[in-house]
XYZ file of C-alpha atoms in Angstrom:
700
model
C -30.604 36.536 17.529
C -26.959 37.264 18.847
C -25.743 40.962 18.981
C -22.772 42.658 17.103
C -20.226 43.329 19.499
C -16.669 44.949 18.987
C -13.872 42.512 17.820
C -12.139 43.022 21.494
C -15.464 41.231 22.876
C -15.604 38.369 20.392
C -14.703 34.826 20.751
C -14.590 32.237 18.053
C -13.605 28.603 19.727
C -13.807 25.550 19.688
C -14.836 22.619 22.011
C -13.352 19.408 21.490
C -12.211 16.205 23.084
C -11.870 12.460 22.867
C -15.197 10.465 22.509
C -17.187 10.142 25.703
C -15.355 13.217 27.763
C -18.491 15.002 28.137
C -17.930 17.738 25.116
C -21.659 18.144 24.128
C -22.763 18.006 27.856
C -20.549 20.886 28.104
C -21.439 22.850 25.365
C -25.220 22.244 26.348
C -24.681 23.725 29.489
C -22.923 26.972 27.841
C -26.137 27.508 25.979
C -28.151 26.929 28.718
C -26.262 29.454 30.932
C -26.254 32.050 28.500
C -29.765 31.939 27.429
C -29.724 30.422 23.955
C -31.720 27.298 25.046
C -34.057 27.091 27.928
C -34.324 23.432 28.469
C -31.386 21.261 29.158
C -30.762 18.396 26.585
C -29.143 15.392 27.329
C -26.754 13.182 25.013
C -27.821 9.721 26.444
C -31.898 10.403 25.649
C -30.766 11.826 22.263
C -32.305 15.295 23.118
C -28.775 17.355 22.898
C -29.274 20.795 20.805
C -26.002 20.100 19.232
C -26.242 16.731 18.385
C -29.214 16.940 15.929
C -28.849 14.564 13.302
C -30.777 11.132 13.714
C -27.370 9.161 13.598
C -26.041 11.207 16.710
C -29.577 11.058 18.664
C -29.605 7.482 18.300
C -25.823 6.578 19.279
C -25.045 9.161 21.450
C -22.019 10.575 19.736
C -21.133 13.606 17.718
C -20.346 12.980 14.040
C -20.883 16.466 12.178
C -19.356 19.783 13.474
C -22.349 21.779 14.829
C -21.931 25.482 15.234
C -23.765 27.929 17.572
C -23.453 31.716 18.945
C -24.332 33.283 22.192
C -23.487 35.912 24.612
C -21.806 35.683 27.821
C -22.257 38.597 30.760
C -19.284 39.462 32.757
C -18.545 42.251 35.218
C -16.959 44.187 32.170
C -19.855 43.439 29.563
C -21.211 41.288 27.081
C -19.171 38.897 25.058
C -20.380 37.328 21.609
C -19.276 33.928 21.544
C -19.183 31.665 18.624
C -18.937 27.748 19.493
C -18.313 24.863 17.229
C -18.997 21.566 19.098
C -16.659 19.280 17.268
C -16.571 15.346 16.952
C -15.017 13.203 19.307
C -14.777 10.001 17.505
C -11.645 9.227 15.593
C -13.449 8.282 12.394
C -14.648 11.889 11.957
C -11.099 13.714 13.104
C -11.354 15.550 9.817
C -14.039 17.649 11.066
C -12.113 18.731 14.220
C -9.252 19.473 11.585
C -11.393 21.717 9.204
C -12.868 23.635 12.222
C -9.413 24.130 14.062
C -8.608 25.754 10.780
C -10.852 28.751 11.546
C -11.263 29.448 15.278
C -9.074 31.495 17.609
C -9.045 29.073 20.553
C -10.382 26.142 21.901
C -11.385 24.074 25.237
C -9.825 21.029 25.561
C -12.556 18.720 27.955
C -10.768 15.946 29.726
C -12.577 12.623 31.584
C -11.351 13.333 35.374
C -11.027 9.253 35.668
C -9.268 8.722 32.073
C -7.272 11.893 31.676
C -4.947 12.126 28.170
C -6.747 9.439 25.654
C -5.639 8.640 21.877
C -7.761 11.369 20.455
C -6.845 13.937 22.794
C -3.660 13.564 21.463
C -5.004 13.749 17.848
C -6.862 17.045 18.372
C -4.293 18.699 20.394
C -1.589 18.192 17.415
C -4.139 19.603 15.293
C -4.749 22.685 17.563
C -0.873 23.112 17.605
C -0.640 22.903 13.991
C -2.795 25.644 13.520
C -1.465 27.536 16.772
C -4.975 27.575 18.168
C -4.583 28.470 21.996
C -6.462 25.890 24.495
C -7.389 25.867 28.086
C -8.375 22.310 29.411
C -11.531 22.125 31.287
C -11.183 18.686 33.596
C -14.771 17.135 33.386
C -16.411 14.219 35.319
C -15.385 15.374 38.529
C -18.210 13.510 40.262
C -17.155 9.894 38.860
C -15.953 7.045 40.627
C -11.877 6.977 40.065
C -11.769 11.039 39.030
C -8.200 12.037 39.992
C -7.588 15.718 39.203
C -3.895 15.558 39.714
C -3.376 12.685 37.960
C -5.044 14.540 34.755
C -2.485 17.025 35.013
C 0.111 14.812 34.949
C -1.013 13.105 31.993
C -1.198 16.630 30.393
C 2.536 16.799 31.093
C 3.751 13.434 30.306
C 1.760 12.752 27.319
C 0.939 16.354 25.382
C 4.304 17.709 26.768
C 2.456 20.889 27.594
C 2.788 23.408 30.757
C -0.417 23.129 32.565
C -1.218 25.813 35.027
C -3.644 24.767 37.732
C -5.977 28.234 37.973
C -8.549 25.785 39.885
C -8.895 23.087 42.417
C -11.656 20.730 43.073
C -13.816 20.848 46.417
C -13.657 17.177 46.940
C -13.865 14.036 44.476
C -16.324 11.531 43.288
C -19.596 11.323 45.174
C -18.311 14.062 47.401
C -17.426 16.259 44.806
C -18.972 19.785 46.016
C -17.452 22.671 43.658
C -14.558 24.590 42.797
C -11.724 26.928 44.158
C -10.668 29.794 41.792
C -6.787 29.959 42.944
C -6.828 33.506 41.187
C -9.637 34.924 43.272
C -9.102 32.906 45.985
C -12.870 32.260 46.087
C -14.868 28.780 46.837
C -17.896 28.167 44.508
C -20.342 26.024 45.534
C -23.249 24.800 43.062
C -26.903 24.288 43.530
C -27.618 20.857 41.639
C -31.701 21.388 41.715
C -31.356 24.587 39.913
C -29.415 23.262 37.220
C -26.165 25.316 38.579
C -27.544 28.454 37.750
C -27.110 29.772 41.175
C -23.975 29.201 43.162
C -22.777 30.354 46.674
C -19.480 32.074 46.811
C -18.028 31.597 49.926
C -14.337 32.261 51.806
C -11.825 29.674 52.103
C -11.361 28.239 55.620
C -9.230 25.349 57.124
C -8.546 22.393 55.389
C -9.425 23.776 52.151
C -7.621 27.291 52.290
C -4.594 25.739 53.195
C -4.878 23.190 50.160
C -6.047 26.358 48.023
C -2.454 28.645 49.386
C -0.261 25.845 48.296
C -1.882 25.255 45.062
C -2.119 29.114 44.418
C 1.708 29.435 45.501
C 2.527 26.812 42.527
C 0.562 28.720 40.082
C 2.391 31.950 40.946
C 5.749 30.135 40.723
C 4.782 28.746 37.548
C 3.487 32.277 36.466
C 6.779 33.982 37.719
C 8.662 31.923 35.181
C 7.223 34.210 32.178
C 7.210 37.741 34.040
C 9.895 39.229 35.930
C 7.515 42.083 37.432
C 5.614 39.213 39.024
C 9.160 37.636 40.317
C 9.972 40.829 41.705
C 6.319 41.422 43.578
C 7.031 37.641 44.906
C 10.272 38.313 46.197
C 9.075 41.144 48.009
C 6.698 38.841 49.451
C 3.699 41.144 47.981
C 0.850 39.954 47.337
C -0.045 40.584 43.605
C -3.582 41.822 42.573
C -5.765 39.802 40.399
C -5.675 41.970 37.306
C -1.879 41.363 37.128
C -2.333 37.825 37.471
C -5.170 37.445 34.542
C -2.976 39.627 32.521
C -0.151 37.142 32.619
C -2.118 34.347 32.244
C -3.715 35.602 29.103
C -0.705 36.827 27.536
C 0.828 33.487 28.031
C -1.731 31.118 27.060
C -2.337 33.222 23.645
C 1.834 32.548 23.125
C 1.082 28.985 23.761
C 3.597 28.825 26.605
C 1.136 27.900 29.325
C -2.247 25.865 29.178
C -4.794 27.184 32.119
C -6.509 24.028 33.680
C -10.175 24.265 35.289
C -12.318 21.201 36.377
C -15.960 20.906 37.077
C -18.530 18.411 36.437
C -21.068 18.990 33.138
C -23.475 16.856 33.940
C -23.799 18.069 37.498
C -23.759 21.626 36.484
C -20.521 22.345 38.585
C -18.004 24.858 37.035
C -19.188 25.654 33.668
C -20.213 29.063 34.355
C -16.106 29.642 35.633
C -15.137 27.971 32.257
C -17.034 30.752 30.456
C -15.487 33.566 32.368
C -12.024 31.820 31.601
C -12.905 31.608 27.962
C -13.500 35.293 27.635
C -10.537 36.094 30.204
C -7.873 33.931 28.674
C -8.614 33.018 25.002
C -8.402 35.413 21.913
C -10.227 37.753 20.170
C -9.921 38.090 16.275
C -7.510 40.876 17.175
C -5.413 38.755 19.042
C -4.621 36.071 16.493
C -1.760 36.755 13.903
C -3.357 38.163 10.634
C -3.989 35.873 8.330
C -1.429 35.121 5.434
C -2.560 33.825 2.121
C -0.778 34.047 -1.693
C -1.578 35.635 -4.947
C -2.757 33.012 -7.092
C -0.551 33.975 -10.126
C 2.433 35.565 -8.668
C 2.454 33.364 -5.414
C 3.192 36.565 -3.530
C 2.234 36.486 0.227
C -0.631 38.619 1.190
C -1.515 39.659 4.802
C -4.951 40.306 5.622
C -5.826 42.258 9.100
C -8.739 41.472 10.823
C -10.942 44.679 9.891
C -13.683 45.616 8.022
C -11.598 48.339 6.401
C -9.303 45.904 4.527
C -10.647 43.960 1.376
C -12.469 40.799 1.479
C -11.136 37.800 2.544
C -13.301 34.498 3.818
C -12.766 30.988 3.661
C -15.256 28.014 3.167
C -14.147 25.570 5.865
C -17.333 23.275 5.590
C -20.020 22.324 3.045
C -23.322 20.562 4.181
C -26.469 19.894 2.223
C -29.637 21.227 3.837
C -33.063 19.203 2.562
C -34.945 22.510 2.458
C -32.019 25.033 1.759
C -29.730 22.707 -0.757
C -26.186 23.398 -0.514
C -24.877 25.552 2.744
C -21.501 26.726 2.874
C -19.953 27.378 6.385
C -17.667 30.278 6.128
C -14.983 32.357 8.236
C -14.656 35.874 7.518
C -11.031 37.248 8.226
C -11.419 40.549 6.717
C -13.786 42.897 5.024
C -17.355 42.414 4.704
C -19.179 39.608 3.436
C -22.765 40.785 2.154
C -25.474 39.025 0.783
C -26.920 40.123 -2.924
C -23.364 40.866 -3.657
C -20.384 39.062 -5.747
C -17.054 37.695 -4.474
C -14.337 36.576 -6.717
C -13.646 32.588 -6.256
C -9.816 32.281 -7.385
C -10.451 28.470 -7.659
C -12.652 28.957 -10.531
C -11.486 32.160 -11.677
C -15.162 33.777 -11.764
C -17.261 36.024 -9.405
C -19.836 34.229 -7.276
C -22.966 35.900 -6.212
C -23.268 35.820 -2.427
C -26.849 34.041 -1.458
C -28.670 34.209 1.822
C -26.302 34.683 5.014
C -27.092 33.080 8.055
C -26.239 32.535 11.566
C -26.502 28.950 13.134
C -27.627 27.490 15.957
C -27.153 23.584 15.352
C -29.589 22.946 12.608
C -31.279 26.167 12.966
C -30.718 29.429 11.005
C -31.170 33.212 11.601
C -30.759 35.175 8.397
C -28.474 38.097 8.502
C -27.416 41.057 5.925
C -23.853 40.423 5.878
C -20.982 38.995 8.279
C -17.979 40.991 9.116
C -14.326 40.520 9.981
C -14.282 37.688 12.723
C -17.763 36.364 12.079
C -18.642 32.652 11.317
C -21.608 31.960 9.968
C -22.683 30.368 6.826
C -24.356 30.831 3.046
C -26.679 29.083 1.014
C -27.142 29.252 -2.574
C -23.190 29.245 -3.603
C -21.421 26.044 -5.295
C -18.340 26.290 -3.207
C -16.134 23.571 -2.010
C -14.374 23.060 1.188
C -11.025 25.599 1.065
C -12.504 27.616 -1.326
C -11.206 31.555 -0.891
C -13.667 34.660 -1.612
C -12.084 37.739 -2.178
C -12.420 40.758 -4.586
C -10.932 40.240 -8.143
C -8.658 43.261 -7.836
C -7.230 41.995 -4.557
C -7.077 38.539 -4.812
C -5.495 35.559 -2.616
C -5.446 32.253 -1.954
C -5.420 31.005 2.003
C -3.758 27.544 2.778
C -5.415 24.461 1.960
C -6.724 21.777 4.568
C -5.071 18.380 4.171
C -7.729 15.560 3.604
C -6.582 12.274 5.347
C -6.427 9.461 3.527
C -9.476 6.621 3.991
C -8.352 3.083 5.331
C -11.414 1.240 4.745
C -13.532 0.248 1.792
C -17.071 -1.044 1.330
C -19.194 -2.359 -1.899
C -22.475 -0.526 -2.445
C -24.977 -1.404 -5.049
C -28.044 0.123 -5.665
C -31.348 -1.774 -5.719
C -33.228 -0.360 -9.251
C -31.987 1.814 -12.072
C -33.495 4.823 -10.946
C -31.534 4.329 -7.740
C -28.346 4.040 -9.688
C -28.650 7.504 -10.790
C -29.808 8.911 -7.617
C -26.593 6.981 -5.978
C -24.050 8.772 -7.982
C -25.846 12.169 -7.615
C -26.290 11.474 -3.600
C -22.539 10.168 -3.430
C -21.251 13.423 -5.159
C -23.224 15.395 -2.728
C -21.770 13.595 0.406
C -18.007 13.596 -0.928
C -18.425 17.556 -1.242
C -19.509 17.667 2.461
C -16.675 15.407 3.886
C -13.703 15.314 1.900
C -12.678 11.908 4.045
C -14.894 10.211 2.034
C -14.324 9.214 -1.431
C -16.158 6.547 -4.082
C -14.864 4.984 -7.323
C -15.805 2.315 -9.599
C -13.379 -0.776 -9.282
C -12.766 -1.290 -12.791
C -12.289 -5.020 -12.589
C -15.470 -5.702 -10.942
C -17.916 -2.640 -12.187
C -18.755 -2.232 -8.384
C -19.182 1.106 -6.652
C -16.680 1.183 -3.947
C -17.104 3.922 -0.848
C -13.740 4.635 1.201
C -13.762 6.094 4.666
C -12.230 6.472 8.027
C -13.227 3.597 9.693
C -16.315 1.023 9.929
C -18.459 3.602 11.976
C -18.031 6.567 9.217
C -18.817 4.191 6.226
C -21.957 2.574 8.060
C -23.017 6.681 8.873
C -22.736 6.879 5.452
C -24.810 4.192 4.089
C -27.547 5.125 6.668
C -27.604 8.712 5.342
C -27.916 7.403 1.503
C -30.941 5.545 2.731
C -32.219 7.890 5.072
C -31.539 11.396 3.568
C -31.212 10.900 0.023
C -34.069 7.820 -0.198
C -31.401 5.431 -2.450
C -32.475 1.968 -1.650
C -28.961 0.192 -1.630
C -27.111 -2.690 0.027
C -24.131 -2.660 1.412
C -21.003 -5.310 1.294
C -18.798 -6.113 4.263
C -16.279 -3.454 5.477
C -12.797 -4.193 3.827
C -9.417 -2.799 4.353
C -8.393 -0.101 1.855
C -5.210 -1.299 0.461
C -3.305 1.200 -1.690
C -0.492 1.336 -4.040
C 2.605 2.980 -3.912
C 6.265 3.410 -6.372
C 9.816 2.648 -4.347
C 12.051 3.879 -7.430
C 12.244 6.971 -9.191
C 11.902 6.227 -13.385
C 11.452 8.339 -16.337
C 8.790 7.528 -18.744
C 7.522 8.891 -21.963
C 4.914 8.003 -24.275
C 3.520 9.482 -27.644
C -0.122 9.671 -28.872
C -0.394 9.398 -32.904
C -3.516 8.599 -34.410
C -7.004 9.868 -35.167
C -8.862 11.401 -32.438
C -12.452 12.488 -33.018
C -11.667 12.636 -36.948
C -8.630 14.646 -36.452
C -4.849 13.657 -36.848
C -3.255 13.845 -33.631
C 0.288 13.944 -32.785
C 1.646 14.523 -29.078
C 3.981 13.224 -26.646
C 5.237 14.196 -23.214
C 7.992 12.698 -20.663
C 7.385 12.395 -17.241
C 9.815 11.806 -14.180
C 8.062 9.900 -11.482
C 9.427 9.574 -7.599
C 8.306 8.242 -4.468
C 7.401 10.303 -1.603
C 7.271 9.836 2.233
C 3.864 8.234 3.560
C 1.229 10.855 3.871
C 2.398 13.014 1.378
C -0.028 12.176 -0.967
C -0.023 13.192 -4.933
C 2.335 16.114 -5.927
C 2.384 17.637 -9.798
C 4.793 19.953 -11.206
C 5.129 21.442 -14.620
C 8.921 22.326 -15.929
C 7.799 23.762 -18.789
C 6.813 27.297 -19.625
C 3.716 28.242 -21.233
C 5.640 28.747 -24.494
C 6.788 25.592 -24.567
C 3.597 24.027 -23.879
C 0.033 26.045 -23.910
C -1.394 26.009 -20.118
C -4.996 24.256 -21.516
C -2.435 21.098 -22.503
C -0.198 21.300 -19.369
C -3.599 20.913 -17.357
C -4.870 17.853 -19.448
C -1.234 16.182 -18.473
C -2.224 16.802 -14.817
C -5.878 15.554 -15.558
C -4.433 12.286 -17.233
C -2.334 11.562 -14.277
C -4.826 12.032 -11.739
C -7.253 9.843 -13.588
C -4.915 6.830 -13.592
C -4.576 7.313 -9.968
C -7.203 5.528 -9.053
C -6.694 2.202 -10.270
C -2.954 1.025 -9.817
C -1.389 -1.866 -12.009
C -0.929 -4.333 -9.242
C -4.483 -4.874 -8.038
C -6.383 -1.692 -9.227
C -6.045 0.088 -5.765
C -5.467 4.195 -5.429
C -2.076 5.076 -6.074
C -0.380 7.519 -3.319
C 2.455 9.279 -2.113
C 4.285 9.969 -5.347
C 5.308 13.180 -7.263
C 5.147 13.490 -11.143
C 6.954 15.943 -13.111
C 6.160 17.179 -16.513
C 9.956 17.070 -18.164
C 9.021 17.402 -21.756
C 6.606 17.482 -24.362
C 5.951 17.654 -28.124
C 3.111 19.166 -30.058
C 2.022 20.442 -33.463
C -0.668 23.410 -32.773
C -2.405 21.956 -35.699
C -2.435 18.566 -34.500
C -2.810 18.342 -31.031
C -5.588 18.700 -28.284
C -5.792 18.752 -24.306
C -7.665 15.261 -24.706
C -4.469 13.797 -26.659
C -2.387 15.385 -24.210
C -4.250 13.919 -21.352
C -4.113 10.156 -22.936
C -0.234 10.248 -23.487
C 0.317 11.159 -20.456
C -1.742 8.470 -18.809
C 0.047 6.069 -20.918
C 3.225 7.591 -19.483
C 2.034 7.238 -16.209
C 0.900 3.944 -16.376
C 4.135 2.859 -18.100
C 6.448 4.559 -15.507
C 4.511 3.049 -12.558
C 4.943 -0.527 -13.845
C 9.007 0.289 -13.984
C 9.167 1.751 -10.895
C 8.820 -1.060 -8.361
C 5.309 -1.158 -7.372
C 4.396 -2.052 -3.880
C 0.778 -2.719 -2.381
C 0.262 -0.837 0.802
C -1.980 -1.614 4.292
C -2.974 0.924 6.747
C -1.123 0.429 10.075
C -3.282 1.596 13.097
C -2.413 2.941 16.670
C -3.811 1.295 19.434
C -4.338 2.111 22.568
C -6.012 -0.397 25.084
C -7.430 -0.075 28.599
C -7.337 -3.255 30.829
C -7.089 -4.849 34.210
C -3.478 -5.582 35.097
C -3.787 -9.290 35.393
C -5.155 -9.353 31.503
C -1.919 -7.571 30.197
C -0.129 -10.858 29.118
C -3.160 -12.368 27.250
C -3.850 -9.174 25.612
C 0.047 -8.720 24.557
C 0.022 -12.284 23.433
C -2.797 -11.634 21.424
C -1.624 -8.636 19.562
C 1.813 -10.808 18.805
C -0.375 -12.796 16.874
C -1.749 -9.825 14.971
C 1.473 -9.076 13.908
C 1.211 -5.960 16.421
C 3.950 -4.154 18.001
C 3.574 -2.920 21.621
C 5.328 0.616 22.007
C 4.112 1.478 25.582
C 2.951 0.175 28.789
C 1.547 2.233 31.628
C -0.364 1.942 34.926
C -3.312 4.188 36.093
C -5.132 3.708 39.209
C -4.913 -0.104 38.843
C -5.382 -0.365 35.103
C -2.915 -0.946 32.722
C -2.681 0.805 29.168
C -1.171 -0.676 26.306
C -0.210 1.441 23.213
C 0.752 -0.324 19.934
C 1.044 -0.387 16.385
C -1.069 -3.058 14.055
C -2.193 -3.634 11.070
C -6.098 -2.814 10.385
C -6.269 -6.218 8.139
C -5.706 -7.952 11.809
C -8.063 -5.743 13.766
C -11.751 -7.289 12.329
C -13.391 -8.611 15.088
C -10.959 -7.585 17.748
C -13.488 -5.920 19.958
C -15.282 -9.588 20.352
C -12.024 -11.301 20.906
C -10.614 -8.336 23.355
C -13.980 -9.013 25.684
C -13.167 -12.438 25.838
C -9.963 -11.903 27.099
C -11.027 -9.524 29.753
C -14.282 -10.880 30.794
C -15.897 -7.672 29.025
C -13.677 -5.029 31.343
C -11.393 -3.797 28.783
C -11.710 -0.945 25.993
C -9.621 0.325 23.299
C -9.633 3.113 20.612
C -7.751 2.754 17.442
C -6.854 5.463 14.575
C -4.891 5.358 11.605
C -1.023 6.153 11.459
C 0.577 5.417 8.022
C 0.685 2.811 5.358
C 3.106 -0.222 5.339
C 3.871 -2.746 2.795
C 1.955 -5.901 2.735
C 2.819 -9.255 3.697
C 4.152 -11.281 0.468
C 0.778 -13.624 1.184
C -1.502 -10.967 1.282
C 0.201 -9.351 -1.788
C -0.289 -12.661 -3.745
C -3.868 -13.350 -2.453
C -4.492 -9.647 -3.919
C -2.513 -9.752 -6.973
C -3.012 -13.606 -7.991
C 0.531 -13.707 -8.385
C 2.687 -16.629 -6.750
C 4.261 -15.743 -3.341
C 7.592 -16.526 -4.564
C 7.208 -13.799 -6.988
C 5.953 -11.522 -4.294
C 9.073 -12.035 -2.482
C 11.699 -11.408 -5.330
C 9.532 -7.672 -5.967
């Protein structure tokens, strides 16, 4: 069990990367060198500690974020490091998002051959959104084609960051032997036979020394731009001491001005221990990050909590998981106060107290029970009914932390239980999966009566169906994946409706007026109530919103969910004796549906960002094929004899693309694809989906 240490010696970090950059292998080495595990597992043979799900072991990829804790010893003492190994595949980007939401720092792992890749850009943007300081580990320096300086260039060009090289490799490809630390000017050579536990520290000589001196001079020049004291030292031709350099590197990394870059080969057990030294030297403790900010649920006044046990409790649920033995397990980050087993905490979303169940520290799928989690801790609580994004606090010191935005699914799949008992199990199992993964959705198609599940891609849906069958024992069959079309509006309109009839034996007399407005792509659904509680009781206003929410799932053109619009409740009429929340819900749904019909509705389809890496000689054929798929090429870049094509293409045109790309390039190309935004469908597609004549679609 990891011992508690002072907050200044605690690091909460994430390991993030594009798929196949070596993220999980790096984490595995960290756990081995810290003594957390005593046998190295490998991704390739399905034995990696952090990839504990059957689906992860079979496919050799990380699907869900896994947490662990370990201790790292450095000259000045012992450090506690909480690590979250995040997914690398684009279909599971949300797992990265919710992890970064609660982390203090991150290690970005890059492939020494490929450098910055599409998913690298995505997770980097996510890290910047949450102001998470990063260091970069250029992995796989032993691979054919590894080019450290080229990776540095891609960092500058594609991520728009200021990389500061604090290590250089000793050799490359099959001649990669170790690393040079430019801060201490020491060369580290590793013993592969001993799994890298032992390494040799040598003085620099000859050509390697000259290369290191040149690289160190560049590093110091970069740092001097951020520190006047260092500038004076260099002008006086005085050698700065190590503590001064480390202090500047740490300060500027925490501020986000620079990004330190290290290198190594996790698979060959080289450079990982030096990476851990950099984690404790340059990434923040809970005391180094800004105090967490929230709002009061009633007054909406800003509230600040500092990272100390002396402040009131503030804890955030950032992930929910189903455990076959323990039931629901909620991952929490404690920002302030103490989270103690057996006590109660207030949940502002539910407006009620929740009894805190058993608390655990996690090591992949293994649990270690603890009595409490303190400010700065990451752990899990068992036996509480929470959802992702719930804030826990005292009732007398309430606050709500910012909600995490969930991405819109881009692919649908019809699913059908084989027996009636499986029907009931399916509903319950889907609810649990949606609770775990808010980027996963399910709904009933009103026209066909089929259950439809939605996710971020083919792999995402494949994994979910597999989990239904294996974990939840639901005997079901799935159809073929199809594009997750959406509907929206293009014009602002006002719409009113009245509900004036008997309901449950009582006369009802209510009406409401709504204003519908289109929003920019990706903004989802926004509801605003302009009426005071005196003009409309809160329970009636909530019923209006619920009636609209219930109508969003089935659009009026082809039954697809409606997105990217704002609905404002402008006015309402009711009689205290002849009105109920249900009547308001029905009236609101009617007004909403009528309004959508009048607002020039539009059908939308997902547009994807596409990156293809291919041989130069195949460029023309691949671009021609993209043009035939309604693709738009946005950029071309040459990398070490290869062509990289960046493009945007509708998802509907990409089914079967991997087979076509292999055919065009003799199997030598690869591609990655991720959702960008929704675009209007073609007239022909609209006609097919709605049953309208194409001429009508053109007029609309």
